[in-house]
Amino acid sequence: MNSKELEALFDQQAAGYDQQWARQAPVRDCLHFLLESVFSELPENAHLLCVGAGTGQELLYLAARHPQWRFTAVEPSSAMMQECRRNAEAQGVAERCDFHTGYLDSLPRETEFDAATSFLVSQFILDPRARIGFFKEIAARLKPAGILASSDLTARADPQQQARLMTLWAQVLSAEPVTPQVVARMEQAYHRDVAVLPADNVEAMIRQAGFTAPIPFFQAGMIRAWSARRD
Ligand SMILES: C[S@@+](CC[C@H](N)C(=O)[O-])C[C@H]1O[C@@H](n2cnc3c(N)ncnc32)[C@H](O)[C@@H]1O
């Protein structure tokens, strides 16, 4: 997917996005619960960068628990950003947020952030060098030793294990019993639209981008999340 296709895809999904993924709320809740510990040492007045903020779920969760934190949301889909802003206004936290519709490369370099989130975002960058470049851009926006929390869809390196994991994940996403055809369609869509790599490969990319010691702090089905520090 090029950037126009990606933006169109998320523009189209934005209005129903939270409803579409409601079934996965327990997975997201657990990720957010663990994220609190990852960010537990941040100062009271921390400034966070939320890359690929979507409808704002991680931002809203953290804003509710940390009344003095500020947030900069970066999101290329204008319709997703509209949902994010609307949700932040409804929760009464919008005045602590800056909303940047676009990519990191066009975000003004005024702020050095204490921490960043990137949840289910880097997987959309299919070229490995560009994906490392994406993590590098996040590193460049953080203070020294700033914390990154990043999640992505990941695969098993062994094809048989991966086939079983994909079937399990398809079932997690569906309220109905899944057929082999459904799993095959999902596999094709992943193959076309996202780079679902073995977790070790993604971890290596995070290191190559200038982060030390990525720690896998969450795994649910195909989603793995790491915390890492800027060198
Ligand atoms: C799967 S959604 C996840 C949204 C949110 N982080 C969450 O976990 O609910 C991915 C979001 O990342 C955005 N995105 C994709 N590629 C991006 C990039 N290179 N930089 C910033 N955002 C990107 C998409 O527009 C989309 O809103």
Short mmCIF file of C-alpha atoms and ligand atoms in Angstrom, two decimals:
data_model
loop_
_atom_site.label_atom_id
_atom_site.label_comp_id
_atom_site.label_asym_id
_atom_site.label_seq_id
_atom_site.Cartn_x
_atom_site.Cartn_y
_atom_site.Cartn_z
CA MET A 1 0.00 0.00 0.00
CA ASN A 2 1.29 3.46 -0.81
CA SER A 3 0.50 6.36 1.51
CA LYS A 4 -2.59 7.44 -0.46
CA GLU A 5 -4.05 3.91 -0.33
CA LEU A 6 -3.26 3.63 3.38
CA GLU A 7 -4.92 6.96 4.17
CA ALA A 8 -7.97 6.01 2.06
CA LEU A 9 -8.23 2.64 3.84
CA PHE A 10 -8.26 4.22 7.29
CA ASP A 11 -10.42 7.18 6.21
CA GLN A 12 -12.99 4.63 5.10
CA GLN A 13 -12.80 2.63 8.36
CA ALA A 14 -12.64 5.56 10.78
CA ALA A 15 -16.34 6.03 11.67
CA GLY A 16 -16.83 2.34 12.53
CA TYR A 17 -13.27 1.57 13.66
CA ASP A 18 -13.82 1.26 17.40
CA GLN A 19 -16.98 -0.80 16.86
CA GLN A 20 -15.20 -3.02 14.32
CA TRP A 21 -12.49 -3.93 16.83
CA ALA A 22 -14.75 -4.05 19.93
CA ARG A 23 -14.36 -7.81 20.17
CA GLN A 24 -10.62 -7.34 20.75
CA ALA A 25 -11.16 -4.93 23.66
CA PRO A 26 -9.85 -7.42 26.30
CA VAL A 27 -6.57 -7.72 24.33
CA ARG A 28 -6.25 -3.94 24.04
CA ASP A 29 -7.14 -3.45 27.71
CA CYS A 30 -4.39 -5.84 28.77
CA LEU A 31 -1.86 -4.07 26.52
CA HIS A 32 -2.85 -0.72 28.04
CA PHE A 33 -2.69 -2.14 31.59
CA LEU A 34 0.90 -3.29 30.97
CA LEU A 35 1.77 -0.01 29.25
CA GLU A 36 1.15 1.79 32.54
CA SER A 37 4.03 -0.12 34.12
CA VAL A 38 6.28 0.50 31.10
CA PHE A 39 5.71 4.25 31.58
CA SER A 40 5.61 4.21 35.40
CA GLU A 41 8.85 6.17 35.82
CA LEU A 42 7.83 9.08 33.56
CA PRO A 43 7.61 12.50 35.24
CA GLU A 44 4.28 14.08 36.23
CA ASN A 45 4.54 16.57 33.37
CA ALA A 46 5.63 14.08 30.69
CA HIS A 47 5.03 14.82 27.00
CA LEU A 48 4.14 11.77 24.93
CA LEU A 49 4.26 11.19 21.20
CA CYS A 50 1.49 8.86 19.93
CA VAL A 51 2.42 7.75 16.42
CA GLY A 52 -0.40 6.24 14.36
CA ALA A 53 -2.80 7.33 17.09
CA GLY A 54 -5.84 6.09 15.17
CA THR A 55 -9.02 6.91 17.09
CA GLY A 56 -6.86 7.72 20.12
CA GLN A 57 -7.32 4.62 22.29
CA GLU A 58 -3.84 4.54 23.88
CA LEU A 59 -3.80 8.32 24.26
CA LEU A 60 -7.21 8.34 25.98
CA TYR A 61 -6.22 5.56 28.35
CA LEU A 62 -3.03 7.33 29.45
CA ALA A 63 -4.63 10.80 29.57
CA ALA A 64 -7.33 9.53 31.95
CA ARG A 65 -4.69 8.28 34.39
CA HIS A 66 -2.16 11.09 34.16
CA PRO A 67 -3.91 14.47 34.40
CA GLN A 68 -0.76 16.50 33.72
CA TRP A 69 0.67 14.57 30.79
CA ARG A 70 0.57 16.20 27.36
CA PHE A 71 0.17 14.31 24.09
CA THR A 72 1.08 14.84 20.48
CA ALA A 73 -0.95 12.57 18.21
CA VAL A 74 0.46 11.85 14.74
CA GLU A 75 -2.01 10.28 12.32
CA PRO A 76 -2.03 10.42 8.49
CA SER A 77 -5.73 9.58 8.04
CA SER A 78 -7.72 12.77 8.52
CA ALA A 79 -10.91 10.82 9.33
CA MET A 80 -9.13 8.77 12.01
CA MET A 81 -7.72 12.00 13.42
CA GLN A 82 -11.20 13.51 13.51
CA GLU A 83 -12.37 10.53 15.60
CA CYS A 84 -9.32 10.91 17.83
CA ARG A 85 -10.04 14.60 18.40
CA ARG A 86 -13.74 13.95 18.99
CA ASN A 87 -12.94 11.23 21.54
CA ALA A 88 -10.39 13.47 23.30
CA GLU A 89 -12.96 16.29 23.48
CA ALA A 90 -15.63 13.93 24.84
CA GLN A 91 -13.20 12.77 27.54
CA GLY A 92 -12.20 16.37 28.36
CA VAL A 93 -8.52 15.92 27.54
CA ALA A 94 -8.29 17.65 24.14
CA GLU A 95 -6.67 20.80 25.56
CA ARG A 96 -3.67 18.65 26.56
CA CYS A 97 -3.32 17.27 23.03
CA ASP A 98 -1.78 18.47 19.78
CA PHE A 99 -3.21 16.77 16.71
CA HIS A 100 -0.84 16.46 13.75
CA THR A 101 -2.55 15.10 10.65
CA GLY A 102 0.31 13.66 8.62
CA TYR A 103 3.48 11.66 9.15
CA LEU A 104 6.40 12.15 11.50
CA ASP A 105 8.53 13.81 8.82
CA SER A 106 6.23 16.85 8.79
CA LEU A 107 5.88 17.17 12.58
CA PRO A 108 7.64 20.39 13.73
CA ARG A 109 10.80 19.59 15.72
CA GLU A 110 9.90 21.80 18.69
CA THR A 111 9.51 19.10 21.33
CA GLU A 112 11.77 16.39 22.74
CA PHE A 113 9.37 13.74 24.02
CA ASP A 114 9.72 11.67 27.20
CA ALA A 115 8.13 8.64 25.57
CA ALA A 116 6.38 7.42 22.44
CA THR A 117 3.76 4.85 21.52
CA SER A 118 3.46 3.16 18.15
CA PHE A 119 0.71 0.55 18.32
CA LEU A 120 0.06 -1.58 15.22
CA VAL A 121 1.70 0.97 12.93
CA SER A 122 5.17 -0.09 11.71
CA GLN A 123 3.67 -3.28 10.23
CA PHE A 124 2.20 -1.14 7.43
CA ILE A 125 5.71 -0.25 6.22
CA LEU A 126 6.57 -3.13 3.93
CA ASP A 127 10.14 -2.12 3.04
CA PRO A 128 12.48 -3.20 5.90
CA ARG A 129 14.79 -0.19 5.47
CA ALA A 130 11.88 2.24 5.55
CA ARG A 131 10.56 0.45 8.64
CA ILE A 132 13.90 0.92 10.42
CA GLY A 133 13.78 4.56 9.22
CA PHE A 134 10.35 4.92 10.85
CA PHE A 135 11.73 3.74 14.22
CA LYS A 136 14.75 6.05 13.71
CA GLU A 137 12.42 9.01 13.27
CA ILE A 138 10.75 8.16 16.56
CA ALA A 139 14.17 7.85 18.26
CA ALA A 140 15.13 11.28 16.90
CA ARG A 141 12.06 12.81 18.58
CA LEU A 142 12.79 11.35 22.04
CA LYS A 143 14.95 12.66 24.85
CA PRO A 144 18.06 10.55 25.59
CA ALA A 145 16.84 7.37 27.34
CA GLY A 146 13.27 8.21 26.28
CA ILE A 147 10.98 5.18 26.18
CA LEU A 148 9.35 3.63 23.12
CA ALA A 149 6.37 1.27 23.48
CA SER A 150 5.69 -0.41 20.15
CA SER A 151 3.36 -3.22 19.10
CA ASP A 152 2.95 -5.04 15.81
CA LEU A 153 1.47 -8.18 14.33
CA THR A 154 4.21 -10.82 14.36
CA ALA A 155 4.60 -14.32 12.96
CA ARG A 156 6.29 -17.57 13.93
CA ALA A 157 9.36 -18.35 11.81
CA ASP A 158 8.31 -22.00 11.46
CA PRO A 159 5.64 -22.26 8.70
CA GLN A 160 3.64 -25.01 10.45
CA GLN A 161 3.53 -23.07 13.71
CA GLN A 162 2.59 -19.97 11.76
CA ALA A 163 -0.30 -21.77 10.05
CA ARG A 164 -1.65 -22.81 13.49
CA LEU A 165 -1.16 -19.36 14.93
CA MET A 166 -2.96 -17.75 11.96
CA THR A 167 -5.95 -20.10 12.43
CA LEU A 168 -6.06 -19.29 16.12
CA TRP A 169 -5.82 -15.54 15.45
CA ALA A 170 -8.58 -15.68 12.81
CA GLN A 171 -10.77 -17.35 15.44
CA VAL A 172 -9.90 -14.70 18.03
CA LEU A 173 -11.08 -12.02 15.58
CA SER A 174 -14.31 -13.77 14.63
CA ALA A 175 -17.46 -14.36 16.67
CA GLU A 176 -18.36 -17.23 14.29
CA PRO A 177 -16.42 -20.50 13.86
CA VAL A 178 -13.79 -19.81 11.16
CA THR A 179 -13.46 -21.95 8.03
CA PRO A 180 -10.16 -22.68 6.20
CA GLN A 181 -11.40 -20.27 3.48
CA VAL A 182 -11.71 -17.43 5.99
CA VAL A 183 -8.20 -18.13 7.28
CA ALA A 184 -6.84 -18.22 3.72
CA ARG A 185 -8.48 -14.86 2.90
CA MET A 186 -7.04 -13.29 6.02
CA GLU A 187 -3.60 -14.69 5.21
CA GLN A 188 -3.79 -13.18 1.71
CA ALA A 189 -4.83 -9.79 3.08
CA TYR A 190 -1.97 -9.81 5.59
CA HIS A 191 0.45 -10.86 2.87
CA ARG A 192 -0.68 -7.99 0.65
CA ASP A 193 -1.11 -5.14 3.13
CA VAL A 194 1.14 -5.70 6.14
CA ALA A 195 4.64 -6.98 6.85
CA VAL A 196 3.98 -9.67 9.45
CA LEU A 197 7.52 -10.69 10.36
CA PRO A 198 8.94 -13.03 12.99
CA ALA A 199 9.17 -11.18 16.30
CA ASP A 200 12.99 -11.46 16.35
CA ASN A 201 13.18 -9.54 13.05
CA VAL A 202 11.02 -6.68 14.34
CA GLU A 203 13.05 -6.56 17.55
CA ALA A 204 16.26 -6.37 15.47
CA MET A 205 14.81 -3.42 13.52
CA ILE A 206 14.02 -1.56 16.75
CA ARG A 207 17.65 -2.10 17.87
CA GLN A 208 19.04 -0.99 14.50
CA ALA A 209 17.04 2.23 14.77
CA GLY A 210 18.94 3.28 17.90
CA PHE A 211 17.06 1.70 20.78
CA THR A 212 18.68 -0.46 23.45
CA ALA A 213 17.36 -3.58 25.08
CA PRO A 214 13.88 -4.03 23.60
CA ILE A 215 11.84 -6.00 26.17
CA PRO A 216 8.81 -7.93 24.93
CA PHE A 217 6.22 -6.93 27.53
CA PHE A 218 3.07 -8.27 25.86
CA GLN A 219 2.02 -11.08 23.56
CA ALA A 220 -1.55 -11.95 22.62
CA GLY A 221 -2.13 -14.13 19.57
CA MET A 222 -0.15 -12.45 16.77
CA ILE A 223 0.35 -9.13 18.56
CA ARG A 224 3.62 -8.54 20.38
CA ALA A 225 4.66 -5.33 22.12
CA TRP A 226 8.12 -4.16 23.16
CA SER A 227 9.44 -1.42 25.36
CA ALA A 228 12.85 0.02 24.50
CA ARG A 229 15.00 3.00 25.37
CA ARG A 230 16.58 5.51 23.05
CA ASP A 231 20.39 5.10 23.11
C1 LIG B 1 -4.17 -0.44 13.06
S1 LIG B 1 -4.35 1.26 13.33
C2 LIG B 1 -3.95 1.38 15.07
C3 LIG B 1 -4.47 2.64 15.71
C4 LIG B 1 -4.13 2.77 17.20
N1 LIG B 1 -2.69 2.88 17.39
C5 LIG B 1 -4.66 1.58 17.97
O1 LIG B 1 -3.87 0.71 18.37
O2 LIG B 1 -5.89 1.54 18.17
C6 LIG B 1 -2.90 1.94 12.58
C7 LIG B 1 -2.91 3.45 12.45
O3 LIG B 1 -1.60 3.87 12.06
C8 LIG B 1 -1.70 4.85 11.05
N2 LIG B 1 -0.45 4.77 10.26
C9 LIG B 1 -0.11 3.88 9.32
N3 LIG B 1 1.14 4.09 8.87
C10 LIG B 1 1.62 5.15 9.56
C11 LIG B 1 2.86 5.86 9.56
N4 LIG B 1 3.88 5.54 8.74
N5 LIG B 1 3.00 6.91 10.42
C12 LIG B 1 2.00 7.25 11.27
N6 LIG B 1 0.80 6.61 11.30
C13 LIG B 1 0.61 5.59 10.46
C14 LIG B 1 -2.96 4.49 10.29
O4 LIG B 1 -3.50 5.59 9.58
C15 LIG B 1 -3.87 3.97 11.39
O5 LIG B 1 -4.69 4.96 11.94
#
